[in-house]
PDB file of C-alpha atoms and ligand atoms in Angstrom:
ATOM      1  CA  MET A 130     -25.983 -11.750  -7.147  1.00 75.00           C
ATOM      2  CA  LEU A 131     -23.571 -12.795  -4.389  1.00 86.00           C
ATOM      3  CA  PHE A 132     -20.882 -10.620  -2.111  1.00 90.00           C
ATOM      4  CA  GLY A 133     -18.255 -11.388  -0.184  1.00 94.00           C
ATOM      5  CA  ALA A 134     -17.805  -9.408   3.058  1.00 98.00           C
ATOM      6  CA  PHE A 135     -14.791  -9.779   3.794  1.00 98.00           C
ATOM      7  CA  ASN A 136     -13.517  -8.559   8.107  1.00 98.00           C
ATOM      8  CA  VAL A 137     -10.495  -5.716   7.572  1.00 98.00           C
ATOM      9  CA  ASN A 138      -7.881  -5.107  10.530  1.00 97.00           C
ATOM     10  CA  ASN A 139      -4.885  -3.931   9.403  1.00 98.00           C
ATOM     11  CA  MET A 140      -3.335  -2.906   6.051  1.00 98.00           C
ATOM     12  CA  GLU A 141      -2.232  -6.618   4.767  1.00 98.00           C
ATOM     13  CA  ILE A 142      -5.511  -7.884   5.453  1.00 98.00           C
ATOM     14  CA  ILE A 143      -6.935  -4.883   2.693  1.00 98.00           C
ATOM     15  CA  GLN A 144      -4.615  -5.232   0.636  1.00 98.00           C
ATOM     16  CA  ALA A 145      -4.772  -8.578   0.401  1.00 98.00           C
ATOM     17  CA  ILE A 146      -8.617  -8.211   0.049  1.00 98.00           C
ATOM     18  CA  VAL A 147      -7.891  -6.023  -2.661  1.00 98.00           C
ATOM     19  CA  ASP A 148      -5.514  -7.476  -4.651  1.00 98.00           C
ATOM     20  CA  ALA A 149      -7.680 -10.811  -4.979  1.00 98.00           C
ATOM     21  CA  ALA A 150     -10.847  -8.557  -6.017  1.00 97.00           C
ATOM     22  CA  ASN A 151      -8.931  -6.664  -8.716  1.00 98.00           C
ATOM     23  CA  GLU A 152      -7.575  -9.953  -9.930  1.00 97.00           C
ATOM     24  CA  GLU A 153     -11.100 -11.913 -10.073  1.00 97.00           C
ATOM     25  CA  ASN A 154     -12.317  -8.006 -11.421  1.00 96.00           C
ATOM     26  CA  SER A 155     -15.229  -9.069  -8.709  1.00 96.00           C
ATOM     27  CA  PRO A 156     -17.189  -5.963  -6.557  1.00 96.00           C
ATOM     28  CA  VAL A 157     -15.776  -6.331  -2.935  1.00 97.00           C
ATOM     29  CA  ILE A 158     -16.908  -5.529   0.515  1.00 98.00           C
ATOM     30  CA  LEU A 159     -15.041  -4.510   3.448  1.00 98.00           C
ATOM     31  CA  GLN A 160     -16.004  -4.368   6.209  1.00 98.00           C
ATOM     32  CA  ALA A 161     -14.660  -3.379  10.495  1.00 98.00           C
ATOM     33  CA  SER A 162     -16.391  -4.249  13.434  1.00 98.00           C
ATOM     34  CA  SER A 163     -16.135  -1.625  16.563  1.00 98.00           C
ATOM     35  CA  SER A 164     -13.235  -3.545  17.668  1.00 97.00           C
ATOM     36  CA  ALA A 165     -11.441  -3.561  14.018  1.00 98.00           C
ATOM     37  CA  ILE A 166     -12.414   0.465  14.310  1.00 98.00           C
ATOM     38  CA  LYS A 167     -11.203   0.354  17.949  1.00 98.00           C
ATOM     39  CA  TYR A 168      -7.941  -1.381  16.635  1.00 98.00           C
ATOM     40  CA  ALA A 169      -6.711  -0.174  13.580  1.00 98.00           C
ATOM     41  CA  ARG A 170      -8.637   3.565  14.468  1.00 97.00           C
ATOM     42  CA  ILE A 171     -11.316   4.849  12.068  1.00 96.00           C
ATOM     43  CA  GLY A 172      -9.043   7.495  10.157  1.00 96.00           C
ATOM     44  CA  TYR A 173      -6.187   5.198   9.578  1.00 97.00           C
ATOM     45  CA  LEU A 174      -8.723   2.548   8.041  1.00 96.00           C
ATOM     46  CA  ARG A 175     -10.545   5.307   6.311  1.00 95.00           C
ATOM     47  CA  LYS A 176      -7.398   6.445   4.272  1.00 97.00           C
ATOM     48  CA  MET A 177      -6.507   2.652   3.222  1.00 97.00           C
ATOM     49  CA  ILE A 178      -9.469   2.177   1.863  1.00 96.00           C
ATOM     50  CA  GLU A 179      -9.133   5.880   0.147  1.00 96.00           C
ATOM     51  CA  ALA A 180      -5.608   3.943  -1.490  1.00 98.00           C
ATOM     52  CA  ALA A 181      -7.337   1.227  -2.469  1.00 97.00           C
ATOM     53  CA  LEU A 182     -10.210   3.235  -4.273  1.00 96.00           C
ATOM     54  CA  GLU A 183      -7.269   4.910  -5.879  1.00 97.00           C
ATOM     55  CA  GLU A 184      -5.360   2.117  -6.866  1.00 97.00           C
ATOM     56  CA  TYR A 185      -8.029  -0.071  -8.635  1.00 98.00           C
ATOM     57  CA  ASP A 186     -11.222   0.105 -10.772  1.00 97.00           C
ATOM     58  CA  ILE A 187     -13.159  -2.431  -8.757  1.00 97.00           C
ATOM     59  CA  PRO A 188     -16.037  -1.456  -6.441  1.00 96.00           C
ATOM     60  CA  ILE A 189     -15.189  -1.504  -2.989  1.00 97.00           C
ATOM     61  CA  ALA A 190     -17.825  -1.179  -0.333  1.00 97.00           C
ATOM     62  CA  LEU A 191     -16.239  -0.190   3.254  1.00 97.00           C
ATOM     63  CA  HIS A 192     -19.196  -1.458   5.916  1.00 98.00           C
ATOM     64  CA  LEU A 193     -19.207  -1.061   9.841  1.00 98.00           C
ATOM     65  CA  ASP A 194     -19.796  -5.258  10.949  1.00 98.00           C
ATOM     66  CA  HIS A 195     -22.101  -5.292  13.934  1.00 98.00           C
ATOM     67  CA  GLY A 196     -22.385  -1.745  15.237  1.00 98.00           C
ATOM     68  CA  PRO A 197     -22.982  -2.117  18.531  1.00 98.00           C
ATOM     69  CA  ASP A 198     -24.989   0.929  18.657  1.00 98.00           C
ATOM     70  CA  PHE A 199     -26.409   4.357  17.481  1.00 98.00           C
ATOM     71  CA  GLU A 200     -23.446   6.361  18.292  1.00 98.00           C
ATOM     72  CA  THR A 201     -21.003   3.451  16.417  1.00 98.00           C
ATOM     73  CA  CYS A 202     -23.667   4.117  13.439  1.00 98.00           C
ATOM     74  CA  LYS A 203     -23.364   7.552  13.485  1.00 98.00           C
ATOM     75  CA  MET A 204     -19.298   7.910  13.413  1.00 98.00           C
ATOM     76  CA  CYS A 205     -18.695   5.681  10.363  1.00 98.00           C
ATOM     77  CA  ILE A 206     -21.696   7.240   8.188  1.00 98.00           C
ATOM     78  CA  ASP A 207     -19.813  10.447   9.229  1.00 97.00           C
ATOM     79  CA  ASN A 208     -16.271   9.016   8.123  1.00 96.00           C
ATOM     80  CA  GLY A 209     -17.846   8.336   5.442  1.00 95.00           C
ATOM     81  CA  PHE A 210     -18.392   3.850   5.255  1.00 97.00           C
ATOM     82  CA  SER A 211     -21.038   3.021   2.543  1.00 96.00           C
ATOM     83  CA  SER A 212     -22.919   0.884   4.420  1.00 98.00           C
ATOM     84  CA  VAL A 213     -23.375   0.509   8.293  1.00 98.00           C
ATOM     85  CA  MET A 214     -25.329  -2.568  10.503  1.00 98.00           C
ATOM     86  CA  ILE A 215     -27.118  -2.234  13.435  1.00 98.00           C
ATOM     87  CA  ASP A 216     -26.845  -5.537  15.239  1.00 98.00           C
ATOM     88  CA  GLY A 217     -29.816  -4.886  17.918  1.00 97.00           C
ATOM     89  CA  SER A 218     -30.496  -8.709  18.240  1.00 95.00           C
ATOM     90  CA  LYS A 219     -29.247  -8.966  21.828  1.00 93.00           C
ATOM     91  CA  TYR A 220     -32.562  -6.929  22.174  1.00 96.00           C
ATOM     92  CA  SER A 221     -36.165  -7.105  22.380  1.00 95.00           C
ATOM     93  CA  PHE A 222     -37.936  -7.171  18.969  1.00 97.00           C
ATOM     94  CA  GLU A 223     -39.731  -3.896  19.677  1.00 98.00           C
ATOM     95  CA  GLU A 224     -36.579  -2.596  20.676  1.00 98.00           C
ATOM     96  CA  ASN A 225     -34.581  -3.554  17.877  1.00 98.00           C
ATOM     97  CA  ILE A 226     -37.109  -2.250  15.749  1.00 98.00           C
ATOM     98  CA  ASP A 227     -37.162   1.503  17.453  1.00 98.00           C
ATOM     99  CA  LEU A 228     -32.957   1.633  17.644  1.00 98.00           C
ATOM    100  CA  THR A 229     -32.738   0.090  13.504  1.00 98.00           C
ATOM    101  CA  LYS A 230     -35.392   3.064  12.585  1.00 98.00           C
ATOM    102  CA  LYS A 231     -33.321   5.284  13.966  1.00 98.00           C
ATOM    103  CA  VAL A 232     -30.202   4.182  12.179  1.00 98.00           C
ATOM    104  CA  VAL A 233     -32.462   4.371   9.024  1.00 98.00           C
ATOM    105  CA  GLU A 234     -33.491   7.409   9.597  1.00 98.00           C
ATOM    106  CA  TYR A 235     -29.982   8.952   9.710  1.00 98.00           C
ATOM    107  CA  ALA A 236     -27.886   6.901   7.355  1.00 98.00           C
ATOM    108  CA  HIS A 237     -30.725   6.825   4.415  1.00 98.00           C
ATOM    109  CA  SER A 238     -31.046  10.598   4.735  1.00 98.00           C
ATOM    110  CA  ARG A 239     -26.977  11.087   4.043  1.00 98.00           C
ATOM    111  CA  GLY A 240     -27.200   7.988   1.375  1.00 98.00           C
ATOM    112  CA  VAL A 241     -25.905   5.378   3.283  1.00 98.00           C
ATOM    113  CA  VAL A 242     -28.160   1.717   3.376  1.00 98.00           C
ATOM    114  CA  VAL A 243     -28.511  -0.423   6.349  1.00 98.00           C
ATOM    115  CA  GLU A 244     -28.256  -3.958   7.282  1.00 98.00           C
ATOM    116  CA  ALA A 245     -29.829  -5.042  10.503  1.00 98.00           C
ATOM    117  CA  GLU A 246     -30.424  -8.476  12.308  1.00 98.00           C
ATOM    118  CA  LEU A 247     -32.946 -10.610  13.270  1.00 97.00           C
ATOM    119  CA  GLY A 248     -32.473 -13.997  15.756  1.00 93.00           C
ATOM    120  CA  LYS A 249     -29.595 -15.248  17.501  1.00 86.00           C
ATOM    121  CA  LEU A 250     -26.009 -16.517  15.922  1.00 82.00           C
ATOM    122  CA  ALA A 251     -24.379 -18.755  18.041  1.00 68.00           C
ATOM    123  CA  GLY A 252     -20.721 -18.298  19.561  1.00 62.00           C
ATOM    124  CA  ILE A 253     -18.791 -15.003  19.951  1.00 58.00           C
ATOM    125  CA  GLU A 254     -19.096 -12.121  18.179  1.00 55.00           C
ATOM    126  CA  ASP A 255     -16.750  -8.332  19.566  1.00 49.00           C
ATOM    127  CA  ASP A 256     -17.657  -8.423  23.338  1.00 51.00           C
ATOM    128  CA  VAL A 257     -21.214 -10.306  22.688  1.00 54.00           C
ATOM    129  CA  ASN A 258     -21.056 -13.976  23.901  1.00 59.00           C
ATOM    130  CA  VAL A 259     -24.655 -16.243  22.792  1.00 60.00           C
ATOM    131  CA  SER A 260     -24.517 -19.813  24.272  1.00 59.00           C
ATOM    132  CA  ASP A 261     -25.336 -22.201  22.228  1.00 57.00           C
ATOM    133  CA  SER A 262     -29.020 -22.804  23.760  1.00 52.00           C
ATOM    134  CA  ASP A 263     -29.592 -19.439  23.674  1.00 56.00           C
ATOM    135  CA  ALA A 264     -28.832 -19.462  20.056  1.00 63.00           C
ATOM    136  CA  MET A 265     -32.431 -18.133  18.377  1.00 87.00           C
ATOM    137  CA  TYR A 266     -33.571 -19.205  14.743  1.00 93.00           C
ATOM    138  CA  THR A 267     -35.041 -16.027  12.351  1.00 95.00           C
ATOM    139  CA  ASN A 268     -38.716 -15.999  12.584  1.00 95.00           C
ATOM    140  CA  PRO A 269     -39.963 -15.451   8.667  1.00 96.00           C
ATOM    141  CA  ASP A 270     -42.700 -13.764   9.967  1.00 97.00           C
ATOM    142  CA  GLU A 271     -40.940 -11.595  12.370  1.00 97.00           C
ATOM    143  CA  ALA A 272     -38.565 -10.819   9.353  1.00 98.00           C
ATOM    144  CA  LYS A 273     -41.081  -9.544   7.253  1.00 98.00           C
ATOM    145  CA  GLU A 274     -42.949  -7.624  10.115  1.00 98.00           C
ATOM    146  CA  PHE A 275     -39.023  -6.167  11.178  1.00 98.00           C
ATOM    147  CA  VAL A 276     -37.927  -5.374   7.633  1.00 98.00           C
ATOM    148  CA  ASN A 277     -41.675  -3.244   7.214  1.00 98.00           C
ATOM    149  CA  ARG A 278     -41.076  -1.293  10.076  1.00 98.00           C
ATOM    150  CA  THR A 279     -37.445  -0.547  10.077  1.00 98.00           C
ATOM    151  CA  GLY A 280     -37.038  -0.015   6.464  1.00 98.00           C
ATOM    152  CA  CYS A 281     -33.429  -1.583   6.649  1.00 98.00           C
ATOM    153  CA  ASP A 282     -32.201  -2.187   2.913  1.00 98.00           C
ATOM    154  CA  SER A 283     -30.846  -5.943   4.013  1.00 98.00           C
ATOM    155  CA  LEU A 284     -31.334  -8.313   6.827  1.00 98.00           C
ATOM    156  CA  ALA A 285     -28.735 -10.722   8.757  1.00 98.00           C
ATOM    157  CA  ILE A 286     -30.632 -13.903   9.543  1.00 97.00           C
ATOM    158  CA  ALA A 287     -30.040 -16.754  11.666  1.00 96.00           C
ATOM    159  CA  ILE A 288     -29.843 -20.052  10.493  1.00 95.00           C
ATOM    160  CA  GLY A 289     -27.751 -22.439  12.364  1.00 93.00           C
ATOM    161  CA  THR A 290     -24.113 -20.366  11.514  1.00 94.00           C
ATOM    162  CA  SER A 291     -21.610 -18.987  14.573  1.00 93.00           C
ATOM    163  CA  HIS A 292     -19.189 -16.932  14.496  1.00 95.00           C
ATOM    164  CA  GLY A 293     -15.632 -18.358  14.854  1.00 95.00           C
ATOM    165  CA  ALA A 294     -13.805 -21.530  13.966  1.00 96.00           C
ATOM    166  CA  TYR A 295     -16.405 -23.935  16.279  1.00 95.00           C
ATOM    167  CA  LYS A 296     -19.468 -23.779  14.532  1.00 95.00           C
ATOM    168  CA  PHE A 297     -21.072 -27.422  14.435  1.00 91.00           C
ATOM    169  CA  LYS A 298     -20.661 -30.243  17.031  1.00 87.00           C
ATOM    170  CA  GLY A 299     -21.303 -32.928  14.767  1.00 87.00           C
ATOM    171  CA  GLU A 300     -22.640 -32.492  11.376  1.00 90.00           C
ATOM    172  CA  ALA A 301     -22.967 -29.085   9.770  1.00 91.00           C
ATOM    173  CA  LYS A 302     -26.305 -28.128   9.961  1.00 92.00           C
ATOM    174  CA  LEU A 303     -28.155 -24.921   8.049  1.00 94.00           C
ATOM    175  CA  ARG A 304     -31.649 -24.260   8.176  1.00 94.00           C
ATOM    176  CA  PHE A 305     -32.155 -23.934   4.802  1.00 96.00           C
ATOM    177  CA  ASP A 306     -36.074 -24.147   4.936  1.00 95.00           C
ATOM    178  CA  ILE A 307     -36.287 -20.978   7.503  1.00 96.00           C
ATOM    179  CA  LEU A 308     -34.303 -19.076   4.892  1.00 97.00           C
ATOM    180  CA  GLU A 309     -36.733 -20.021   2.010  1.00 97.00           C
ATOM    181  CA  LYS A 310     -39.689 -18.917   4.070  1.00 97.00           C
ATOM    182  CA  VAL A 311     -37.858 -15.485   4.742  1.00 98.00           C
ATOM    183  CA  LYS A 312     -37.128 -15.355   0.840  1.00 98.00           C
ATOM    184  CA  GLU A 313     -40.961 -16.015   0.391  1.00 98.00           C
ATOM    185  CA  LYS A 314     -41.856 -13.093   2.714  1.00 98.00           C
ATOM    186  CA  LEU A 315     -39.202 -10.848   1.743  1.00 98.00           C
ATOM    187  CA  PRO A 316     -38.528 -11.397  -1.875  1.00 97.00           C
ATOM    188  CA  ASN A 317     -36.563  -8.520  -2.753  1.00 97.00           C
ATOM    189  CA  THR A 318     -34.336  -8.073   0.615  1.00 98.00           C
ATOM    190  CA  PRO A 319     -31.121  -9.389   0.405  1.00 97.00           C
ATOM    191  CA  ILE A 320     -30.367 -11.434   3.061  1.00 98.00           C
ATOM    192  CA  VAL A 321     -27.502 -11.888   5.092  1.00 98.00           C
ATOM    193  CA  LEU A 322     -25.695 -14.525   5.805  1.00 98.00           C
ATOM    194  CA  HIS A 323     -23.065 -14.697   8.755  1.00 97.00           C
ATOM    195  CA  GLY A 324     -20.492 -16.634  10.544  1.00 97.00           C
ATOM    196  CA  ALA A 325     -20.451 -17.816   7.069  1.00 96.00           C
ATOM    197  CA  SER A 326     -16.379 -19.126   7.504  1.00 98.00           C
ATOM    198  CA  THR A 327     -15.825 -22.560   6.200  1.00 97.00           C
ATOM    199  CA  VAL A 328     -13.292 -23.026   8.489  1.00 98.00           C
ATOM    200  CA  ILE A 329     -10.838 -24.313   5.527  1.00 98.00           C
ATOM    201  CA  PRO A 330      -9.367 -27.478   7.000  1.00 97.00           C
ATOM    202  CA  GLU A 331      -5.854 -27.074   5.468  1.00 98.00           C
ATOM    203  CA  LEU A 332      -5.402 -23.695   7.559  1.00 98.00           C
ATOM    204  CA  VAL A 333      -6.236 -25.503  10.486  1.00 98.00           C
ATOM    205  CA  GLU A 334      -3.755 -27.961   9.384  1.00 98.00           C
ATOM    206  CA  ILE A 335      -1.052 -25.849   9.043  1.00 98.00           C
ATOM    207  CA  CYS A 336      -1.360 -23.777  12.100  1.00 98.00           C
ATOM    208  CA  ASN A 337      -1.749 -26.978  14.210  1.00 98.00           C
ATOM    209  CA  LYS A 338       1.176 -27.986  12.308  1.00 98.00           C
ATOM    210  CA  TYR A 339       3.633 -25.310  13.486  1.00 98.00           C
ATOM    211  CA  GLY A 340       2.630 -25.007  16.515  1.00 97.00           C
ATOM    212  CA  GLY A 341      -1.075 -24.224  17.076  1.00 98.00           C
ATOM    213  CA  ASN A 342      -3.474 -25.432  19.265  1.00 98.00           C
ATOM    214  CA  ILE A 343      -7.035 -25.041  17.013  1.00 97.00           C
ATOM    215  CA  PRO A 344      -8.648 -28.886  17.975  1.00 95.00           C
ATOM    216  CA  GLY A 345     -11.584 -29.894  16.482  1.00 92.00           C
ATOM    217  CA  ALA A 346     -12.607 -26.880  14.629  1.00 96.00           C
ATOM    218  CA  LYS A 347     -15.076 -27.195  11.678  1.00 96.00           C
ATOM    219  CA  GLY A 348     -16.931 -24.107   9.680  1.00 97.00           C
ATOM    220  CA  VAL A 349     -19.739 -24.014   6.590  1.00 97.00           C
ATOM    221  CA  PRO A 350     -18.581 -26.371   3.841  1.00 96.00           C
ATOM    222  CA  ASP A 351     -18.460 -24.572   0.409  1.00 94.00           C
ATOM    223  CA  GLU A 352     -20.904 -26.488  -1.079  1.00 94.00           C
ATOM    224  CA  MET A 353     -23.497 -25.127   1.435  1.00 95.00           C
ATOM    225  CA  LEU A 354     -22.327 -21.654   1.369  1.00 95.00           C
ATOM    226  CA  HIS A 355     -23.197 -22.272  -2.417  1.00 91.00           C
ATOM    227  CA  GLU A 356     -26.710 -23.766  -1.465  1.00 93.00           C
ATOM    228  CA  ALA A 357     -27.063 -20.936   0.763  1.00 94.00           C
ATOM    229  CA  SER A 358     -26.569 -18.221  -2.629  1.00 91.00           C
ATOM    230  CA  LEU A 359     -28.948 -20.390  -4.782  1.00 91.00           C
ATOM    231  CA  ARG A 360     -31.696 -20.241  -1.693  1.00 93.00           C
ATOM    232  CA  GLY A 361     -30.806 -16.126  -2.034  1.00 92.00           C
ATOM    233  CA  VAL A 362     -28.159 -15.255   0.210  1.00 97.00           C
ATOM    234  CA  SER A 363     -26.424 -12.147  -1.015  1.00 96.00           C
ATOM    235  CA  LYS A 364     -23.770 -11.304   1.131  1.00 97.00           C
ATOM    236  CA  ILE A 365     -21.702 -13.691   3.290  1.00 97.00           C
ATOM    237  CA  ASN A 366     -19.071 -12.850   5.845  1.00 98.00           C
ATOM    238  CA  VAL A 367     -16.201 -14.045   6.520  1.00 98.00           C
ATOM    239  CA  ASP A 368     -13.580 -13.490   9.081  1.00 98.00           C
ATOM    240  CA  THR A 369     -12.179 -16.579  10.881  1.00 98.00           C
ATOM    241  CA  ASP A 370     -10.803 -17.708   7.588  1.00 98.00           C
ATOM    242  CA  LEU A 371      -9.038 -15.029   7.128  1.00 98.00           C
ATOM    243  CA  ARG A 372      -7.725 -14.826  10.502  1.00 98.00           C
ATOM    244  CA  LEU A 373      -6.871 -18.458  10.305  1.00 98.00           C
ATOM    245  CA  ALA A 374      -5.120 -17.715   6.802  1.00 98.00           C
ATOM    246  CA  MET A 375      -2.966 -15.169   8.987  1.00 98.00           C
ATOM    247  CA  THR A 376      -1.733 -17.010  11.462  1.00 98.00           C
ATOM    248  CA  ALA A 377      -1.056 -20.504   9.138  1.00 98.00           C
ATOM    249  CA  ALA A 378       1.252 -18.159   7.280  1.00 98.00           C
ATOM    250  CA  ILE A 379       2.966 -16.647  10.425  1.00 98.00           C
ATOM    251  CA  ARG A 380       3.020 -19.366  12.669  1.00 98.00           C
ATOM    252  CA  LYS A 381       4.775 -21.211   9.533  1.00 98.00           C
ATOM    253  CA  VAL A 382       7.644 -18.513   8.794  1.00 98.00           C
ATOM    254  CA  PHE A 383       8.042 -18.909  12.759  1.00 98.00           C
ATOM    255  CA  ALA A 384       8.835 -22.517  12.498  1.00 98.00           C
ATOM    256  CA  GLU A 385      11.352 -22.667  10.246  1.00 98.00           C
ATOM    257  CA  GLU A 386      13.004 -19.313  10.295  1.00 98.00           C
ATOM    258  CA  PRO A 387      13.113 -19.281  14.228  1.00 97.00           C
ATOM    259  CA  GLU A 388      16.427 -16.608  13.537  1.00 98.00           C
ATOM    260  CA  ALA A 389      13.401 -14.358  11.274  1.00 97.00           C
ATOM    261  CA  PHE A 390      12.735 -10.758  13.135  1.00 98.00           C
ATOM    262  CA  ASP A 391      11.863  -8.704  10.303  1.00 98.00           C
ATOM    263  CA  PRO A 392       7.925  -8.286  10.240  1.00 98.00           C
ATOM    264  CA  ARG A 393       7.786  -8.536   6.431  1.00 98.00           C
ATOM    265  CA  LYS A 394       9.296 -11.522   6.367  1.00 98.00           C
ATOM    266  CA  TYR A 395       6.230 -13.026   7.777  1.00 98.00           C
ATOM    267  CA  MET A 396       3.551 -10.427   6.469  1.00 98.00           C
ATOM    268  CA  THR A 397       4.784 -11.141   3.255  1.00 98.00           C
ATOM    269  CA  PRO A 398       3.572 -14.472   3.062  1.00 98.00           C
ATOM    270  CA  ALA A 399       0.734 -13.798   5.608  1.00 98.00           C
ATOM    271  CA  ARG A 400      -0.709 -11.324   3.442  1.00 98.00           C
ATOM    272  CA  GLU A 401      -0.465 -14.271   0.462  1.00 98.00           C
ATOM    273  CA  LEU A 402      -2.065 -16.354   1.824  1.00 98.00           C
ATOM    274  CA  ILE A 403      -5.119 -14.349   2.504  1.00 99.00           C
ATOM    275  CA  LYS A 404      -5.153 -13.331  -1.161  1.00 98.00           C
ATOM    276  CA  GLN A 405      -5.439 -16.910  -2.068  1.00 98.00           C
ATOM    277  CA  THR A 406      -8.002 -17.530   0.492  1.00 98.00           C
ATOM    278  CA  VAL A 407      -9.934 -14.612  -0.817  1.00 98.00           C
ATOM    279  CA  LYS A 408      -9.150 -15.337  -4.650  1.00 97.00           C
ATOM    280  CA  HIS A 409     -10.858 -18.818  -4.059  1.00 96.00           C
ATOM    281  CA  LYS A 410     -14.053 -17.669  -1.996  1.00 96.00           C
ATOM    282  CA  ILE A 411     -14.428 -15.362  -4.768  1.00 95.00           C
ATOM    283  CA  LYS A 412     -14.163 -17.505  -7.794  1.00 94.00           C
ATOM    284  CA  ASP A 413     -14.990 -20.862  -6.495  1.00 91.00           C
ATOM    285  CA  VAL A 414     -17.457 -20.345  -4.006  1.00 90.00           C
ATOM    286  CA  PHE A 415     -19.687 -17.061  -4.010  1.00 89.00           C
ATOM    287  CA  GLY A 416     -19.193 -16.789  -8.257  1.00 84.00           C
ATOM    288  CA  SER A 417     -18.529 -12.961  -8.041  1.00 80.00           C
ATOM    289  CA  SER A 418     -15.841 -12.985 -10.430  1.00 86.00           C
ATOM    290  CA  ASN A 419     -15.862 -10.926 -13.744  1.00 88.00           C
ATOM    291  CA  LYS A 420     -12.912 -12.001 -15.234  1.00 85.00           C
ATOM    292  CA  ALA A 421     -12.583 -11.916 -18.877  1.00 77.00           C
TER     293      ALA A 421
HETATM  294  C1  PGH B  45     -19.208 -12.775  10.564  1.00 55.27           C
HETATM  295  C2  PGH B  45     -17.578 -13.440  10.054  1.00 55.27           C
HETATM  296  N1  PGH B  45     -18.743 -11.519   9.994  1.00 55.27           N
HETATM  297  O1  PGH B  45     -19.588 -10.193  10.548  1.00 55.27           O
HETATM  298  O2  PGH B  45     -20.135 -13.226  10.400  1.00 55.27           O
HETATM  299  O3  PGH B  45     -17.491 -14.831  10.724  1.00 55.27           O
HETATM  300  O4  PGH B  45     -16.289 -15.957  12.277  1.00 55.27           O
HETATM  301  O5  PGH B  45     -17.444 -17.736  10.274  1.00 55.27           O
HETATM  302  O6  PGH B  45     -16.145 -15.657   9.644  1.00 55.27           O
HETATM  303  P1  PGH B  45     -16.586 -16.291  10.948  1.00 55.27           P
HETATM  304 CA1   CA B  46     -26.376  -9.961  16.888  1.00 55.27          CA
HETATM  305 ZN1   ZN B  47     -21.207 -11.796  11.961  1.00 55.27          ZN
END
């Protein structure tokens, strides 16, 4: 089973995602990074997700994305998150293990599950900026040792994706051979793919047509995401495509209706375009729809 995990920053994004998931009768993971929590504030995020849970019957999880330290993970666990990610990928193997273990102990004793990360993605992720040459693929033997020693519930691996709108300079290329080896060694550990936005060309085009400047953006094609799911990826993280959808819709209104200044005038189409984007992913790419 493959789940989409969608990054949230504000009310419209949350509503768009849960509306889409509800229409597709699909479980969904909403995830907030530490910078999203700083932006939206944790109490607001929590209450908005409570509101979504009251409105719909589908399973909705709230997950911390790229938790940078124990304290942030603890704060989210104490605030009712269903799961947390501790991202110790910037540390040495042993330091990553120590930190992840500490989070796992705290989380598991409170019924919360933990995603950890091994290997480095290129690109920008929150405050961390990993240059291309530093990008390090996950070592399958290390992955097995890491999961055994930390007791983490799922593992994010690096097989060539990166965060943001510029994932590949030439052809899109993922190291499915590494994924296969990791699955061989860890058949029961759910594997997470970060940096998995398609960077939907139509959305980039709308942004650029209406005054944006995002040239040469490139993501992971839908067929590759499909292949990743066939080869055992369980969670696919999507942020960039939602940002593009929101920006595309708002730019269009600003360009076509310069006299408009009621935020609802541009936030309504923004919410709608995010919803269509999420529906497309759930239905056509991830296949988590249970629609009758
Ligand atoms: C992601 C999102 N969040 O943790 O990995 O990646 O930039 O490809 O949407 P994208
Ligand atoms: Ca990382
Ligand atoms: Zn990520």
